[in-house]
Every structure is written in structure tokens, then in C-alpha cells.
mmCIF file with all atom_site columns, C-alpha atoms in Angstrom:
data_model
loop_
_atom_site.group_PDB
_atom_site.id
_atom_site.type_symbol
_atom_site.label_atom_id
_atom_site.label_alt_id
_atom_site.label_comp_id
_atom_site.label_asym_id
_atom_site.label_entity_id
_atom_site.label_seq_id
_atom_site.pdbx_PDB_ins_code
_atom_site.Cartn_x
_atom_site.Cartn_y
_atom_site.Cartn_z
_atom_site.occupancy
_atom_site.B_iso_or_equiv
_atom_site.pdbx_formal_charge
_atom_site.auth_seq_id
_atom_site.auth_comp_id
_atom_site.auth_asym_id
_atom_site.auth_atom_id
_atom_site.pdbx_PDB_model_num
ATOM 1  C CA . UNK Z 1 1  ? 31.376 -30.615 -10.660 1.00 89.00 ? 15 UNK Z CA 1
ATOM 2  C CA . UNK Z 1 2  ? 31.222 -27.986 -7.670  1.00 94.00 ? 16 UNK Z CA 1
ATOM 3  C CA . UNK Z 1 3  ? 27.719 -26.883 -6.602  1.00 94.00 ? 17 UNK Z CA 1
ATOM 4  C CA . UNK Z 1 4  ? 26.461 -23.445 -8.158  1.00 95.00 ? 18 UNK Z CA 1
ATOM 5  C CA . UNK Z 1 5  ? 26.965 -20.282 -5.756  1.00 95.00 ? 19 UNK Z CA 1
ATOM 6  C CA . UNK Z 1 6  ? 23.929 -18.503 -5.640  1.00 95.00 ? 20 UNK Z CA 1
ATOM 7  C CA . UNK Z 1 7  ? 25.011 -14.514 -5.659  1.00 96.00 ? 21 UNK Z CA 1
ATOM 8  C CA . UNK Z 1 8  ? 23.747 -13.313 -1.959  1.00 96.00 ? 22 UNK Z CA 1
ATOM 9  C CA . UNK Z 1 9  ? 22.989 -9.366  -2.926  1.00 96.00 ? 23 UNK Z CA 1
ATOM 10 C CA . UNK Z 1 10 ? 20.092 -10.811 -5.431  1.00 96.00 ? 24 UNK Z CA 1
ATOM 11 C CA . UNK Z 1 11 ? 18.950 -13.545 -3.137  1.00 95.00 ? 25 UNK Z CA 1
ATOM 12 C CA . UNK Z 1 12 ? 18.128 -10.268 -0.709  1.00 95.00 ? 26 UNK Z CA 1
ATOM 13 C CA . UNK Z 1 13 ? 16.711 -8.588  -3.696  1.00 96.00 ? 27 UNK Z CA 1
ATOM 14 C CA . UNK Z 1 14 ? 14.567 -10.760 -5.555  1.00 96.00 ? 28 UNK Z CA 1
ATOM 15 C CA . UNK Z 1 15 ? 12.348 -13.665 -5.390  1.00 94.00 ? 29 UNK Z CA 1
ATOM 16 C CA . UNK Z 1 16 ? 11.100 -16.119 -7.796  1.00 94.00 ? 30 UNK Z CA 1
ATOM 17 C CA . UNK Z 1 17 ? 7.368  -16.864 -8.550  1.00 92.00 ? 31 UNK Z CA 1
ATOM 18 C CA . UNK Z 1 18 ? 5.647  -20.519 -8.798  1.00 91.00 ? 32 UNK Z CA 1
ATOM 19 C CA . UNK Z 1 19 ? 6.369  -20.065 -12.954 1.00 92.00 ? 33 UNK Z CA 1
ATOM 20 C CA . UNK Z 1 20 ? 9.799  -18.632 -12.707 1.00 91.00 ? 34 UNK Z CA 1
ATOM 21 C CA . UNK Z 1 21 ? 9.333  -15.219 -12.872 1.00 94.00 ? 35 UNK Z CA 1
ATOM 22 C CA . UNK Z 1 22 ? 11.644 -12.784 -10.740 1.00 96.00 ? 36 UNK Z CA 1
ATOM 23 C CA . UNK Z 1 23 ? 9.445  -10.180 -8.477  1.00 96.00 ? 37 UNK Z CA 1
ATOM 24 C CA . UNK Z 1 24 ? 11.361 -7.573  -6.912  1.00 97.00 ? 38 UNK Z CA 1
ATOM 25 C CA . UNK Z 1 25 ? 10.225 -4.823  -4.018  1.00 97.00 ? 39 UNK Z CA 1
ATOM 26 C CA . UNK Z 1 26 ? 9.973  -1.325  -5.620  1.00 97.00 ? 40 UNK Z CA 1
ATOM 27 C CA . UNK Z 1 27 ? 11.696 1.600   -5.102  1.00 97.00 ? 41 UNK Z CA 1
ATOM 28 C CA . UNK Z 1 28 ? 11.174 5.145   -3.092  1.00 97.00 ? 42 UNK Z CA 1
ATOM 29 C CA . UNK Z 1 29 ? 9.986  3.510   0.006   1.00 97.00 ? 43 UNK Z CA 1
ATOM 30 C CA . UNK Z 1 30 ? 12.602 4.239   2.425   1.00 96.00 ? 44 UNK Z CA 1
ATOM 31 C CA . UNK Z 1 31 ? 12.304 7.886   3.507   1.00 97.00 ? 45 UNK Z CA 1
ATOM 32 C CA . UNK Z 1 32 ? 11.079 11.785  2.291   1.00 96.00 ? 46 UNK Z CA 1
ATOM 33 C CA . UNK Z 1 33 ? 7.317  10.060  2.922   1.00 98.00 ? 47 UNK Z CA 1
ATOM 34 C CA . UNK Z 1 34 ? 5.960  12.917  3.924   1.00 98.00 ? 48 UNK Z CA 1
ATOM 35 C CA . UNK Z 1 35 ? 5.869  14.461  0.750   1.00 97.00 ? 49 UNK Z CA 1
ATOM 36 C CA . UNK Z 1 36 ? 4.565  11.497  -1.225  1.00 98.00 ? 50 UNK Z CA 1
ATOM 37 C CA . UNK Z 1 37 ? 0.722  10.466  -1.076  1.00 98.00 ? 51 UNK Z CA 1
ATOM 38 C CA . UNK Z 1 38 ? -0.953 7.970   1.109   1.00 98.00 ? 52 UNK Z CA 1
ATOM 39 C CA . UNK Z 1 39 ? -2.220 6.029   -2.415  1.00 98.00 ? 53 UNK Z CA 1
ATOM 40 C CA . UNK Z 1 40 ? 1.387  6.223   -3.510  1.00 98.00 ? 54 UNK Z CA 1
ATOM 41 C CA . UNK Z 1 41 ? 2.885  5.025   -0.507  1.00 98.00 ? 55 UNK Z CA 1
ATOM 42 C CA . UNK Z 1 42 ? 0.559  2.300   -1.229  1.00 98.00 ? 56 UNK Z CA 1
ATOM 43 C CA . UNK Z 1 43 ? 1.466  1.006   -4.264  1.00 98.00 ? 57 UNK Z CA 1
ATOM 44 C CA . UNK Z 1 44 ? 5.408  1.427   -4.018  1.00 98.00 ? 58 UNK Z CA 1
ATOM 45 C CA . UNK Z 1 45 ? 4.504  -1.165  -1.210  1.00 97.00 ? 59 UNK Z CA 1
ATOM 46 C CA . UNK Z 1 46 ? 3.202  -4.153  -4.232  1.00 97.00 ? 60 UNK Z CA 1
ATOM 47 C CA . UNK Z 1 47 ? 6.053  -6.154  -5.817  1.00 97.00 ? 61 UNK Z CA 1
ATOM 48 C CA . UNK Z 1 48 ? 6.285  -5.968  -9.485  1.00 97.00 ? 62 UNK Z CA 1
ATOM 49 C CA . UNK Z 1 49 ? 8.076  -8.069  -12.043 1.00 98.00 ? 63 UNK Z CA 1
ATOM 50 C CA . UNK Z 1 50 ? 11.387 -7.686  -13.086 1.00 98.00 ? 64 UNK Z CA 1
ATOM 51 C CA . UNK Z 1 51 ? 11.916 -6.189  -16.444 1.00 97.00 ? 65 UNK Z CA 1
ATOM 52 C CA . UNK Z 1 52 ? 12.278 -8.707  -19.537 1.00 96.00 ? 66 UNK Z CA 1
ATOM 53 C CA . UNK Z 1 53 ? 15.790 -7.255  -19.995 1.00 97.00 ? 67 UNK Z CA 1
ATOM 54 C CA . UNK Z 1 54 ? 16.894 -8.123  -16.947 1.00 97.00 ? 68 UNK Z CA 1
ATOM 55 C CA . UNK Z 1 55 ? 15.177 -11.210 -16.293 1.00 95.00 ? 69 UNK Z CA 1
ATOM 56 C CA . UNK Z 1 56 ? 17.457 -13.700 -17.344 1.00 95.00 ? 70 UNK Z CA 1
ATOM 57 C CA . UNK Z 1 57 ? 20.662 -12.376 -15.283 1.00 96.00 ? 71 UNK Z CA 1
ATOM 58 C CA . UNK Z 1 58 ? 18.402 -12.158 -12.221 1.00 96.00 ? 72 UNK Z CA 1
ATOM 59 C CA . UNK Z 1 59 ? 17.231 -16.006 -12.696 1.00 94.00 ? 73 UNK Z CA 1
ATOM 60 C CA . UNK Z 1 60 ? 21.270 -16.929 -13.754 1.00 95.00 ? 74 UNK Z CA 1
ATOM 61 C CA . UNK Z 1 61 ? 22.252 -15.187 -10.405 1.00 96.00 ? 75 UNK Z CA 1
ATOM 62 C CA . UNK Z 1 62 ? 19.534 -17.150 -8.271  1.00 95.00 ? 76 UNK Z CA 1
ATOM 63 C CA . UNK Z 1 63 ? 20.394 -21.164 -9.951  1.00 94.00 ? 77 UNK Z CA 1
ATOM 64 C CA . UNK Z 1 64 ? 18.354 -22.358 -6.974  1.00 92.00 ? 78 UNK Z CA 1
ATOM 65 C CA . UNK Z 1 65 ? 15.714 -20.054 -7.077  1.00 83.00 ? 79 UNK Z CA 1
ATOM 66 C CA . UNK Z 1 66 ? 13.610 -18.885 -3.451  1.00 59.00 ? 80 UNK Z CA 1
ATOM 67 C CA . UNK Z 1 67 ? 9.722  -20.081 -3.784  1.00 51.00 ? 81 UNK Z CA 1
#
């Protein structure tokens, strides 16, 4: 059996934690800053988990996963 592709936009995108779960960067970081806060600018700078809905195509899409 051929090896499994892993899809290269979501390897970019995502990353998986020690237990499996996808974290992703979050949105609204990339320009207009000057009208957002310094304490939002903050947080739109943590990683957050991926939602439960989309969870499982994210890990299908990553079969060899990025620690």
C-alpha cells in the first residue's frame, strides 16, 4: 500500500498537540493594527484549538501529524 500524502496547505496551517489535538494561529493579525488594541493584538497572537467540528478533517488531512 502507497504511503499517505499529508495535504501541504494544513501542514502550514495547523499543528498537533502531545494528545492529538489540532491548534491553529488565529485570525486578524495581518494588517489594519492600528485600529485594534494593544491587549487585542495580544491575544490574536495565542493559538487556540480547532473547533470539535472540524477536528477530525484537520487530523485526517495531517496522517503524520507535526509535534
Amino acid at each position: 500500500m502507497p504511503k499517505m500524502k499529508t495535504k501541504k496547505s494544513a501542514a502550514k496551517r495547523f499543528r498537533l498537540s502531545a494528545t492529538g489535538k489540532a491548534k491553529r494561529s488565529r485570525a486578524f493579525k495581518r494588517h489594519i493594527l492600528t485600529s485594534k488594541t494593544t491587549k487585542r493584538k495580544r491575544h490574536l497572537d495565542m493559538e487556540t484549538l480547532v473547533s470539535k467540528a472540524d477536528a477530525r478533517r484537520v487530523r485526517e488531512m495531517l496522517p503524520y501529524g507535526r509535534p
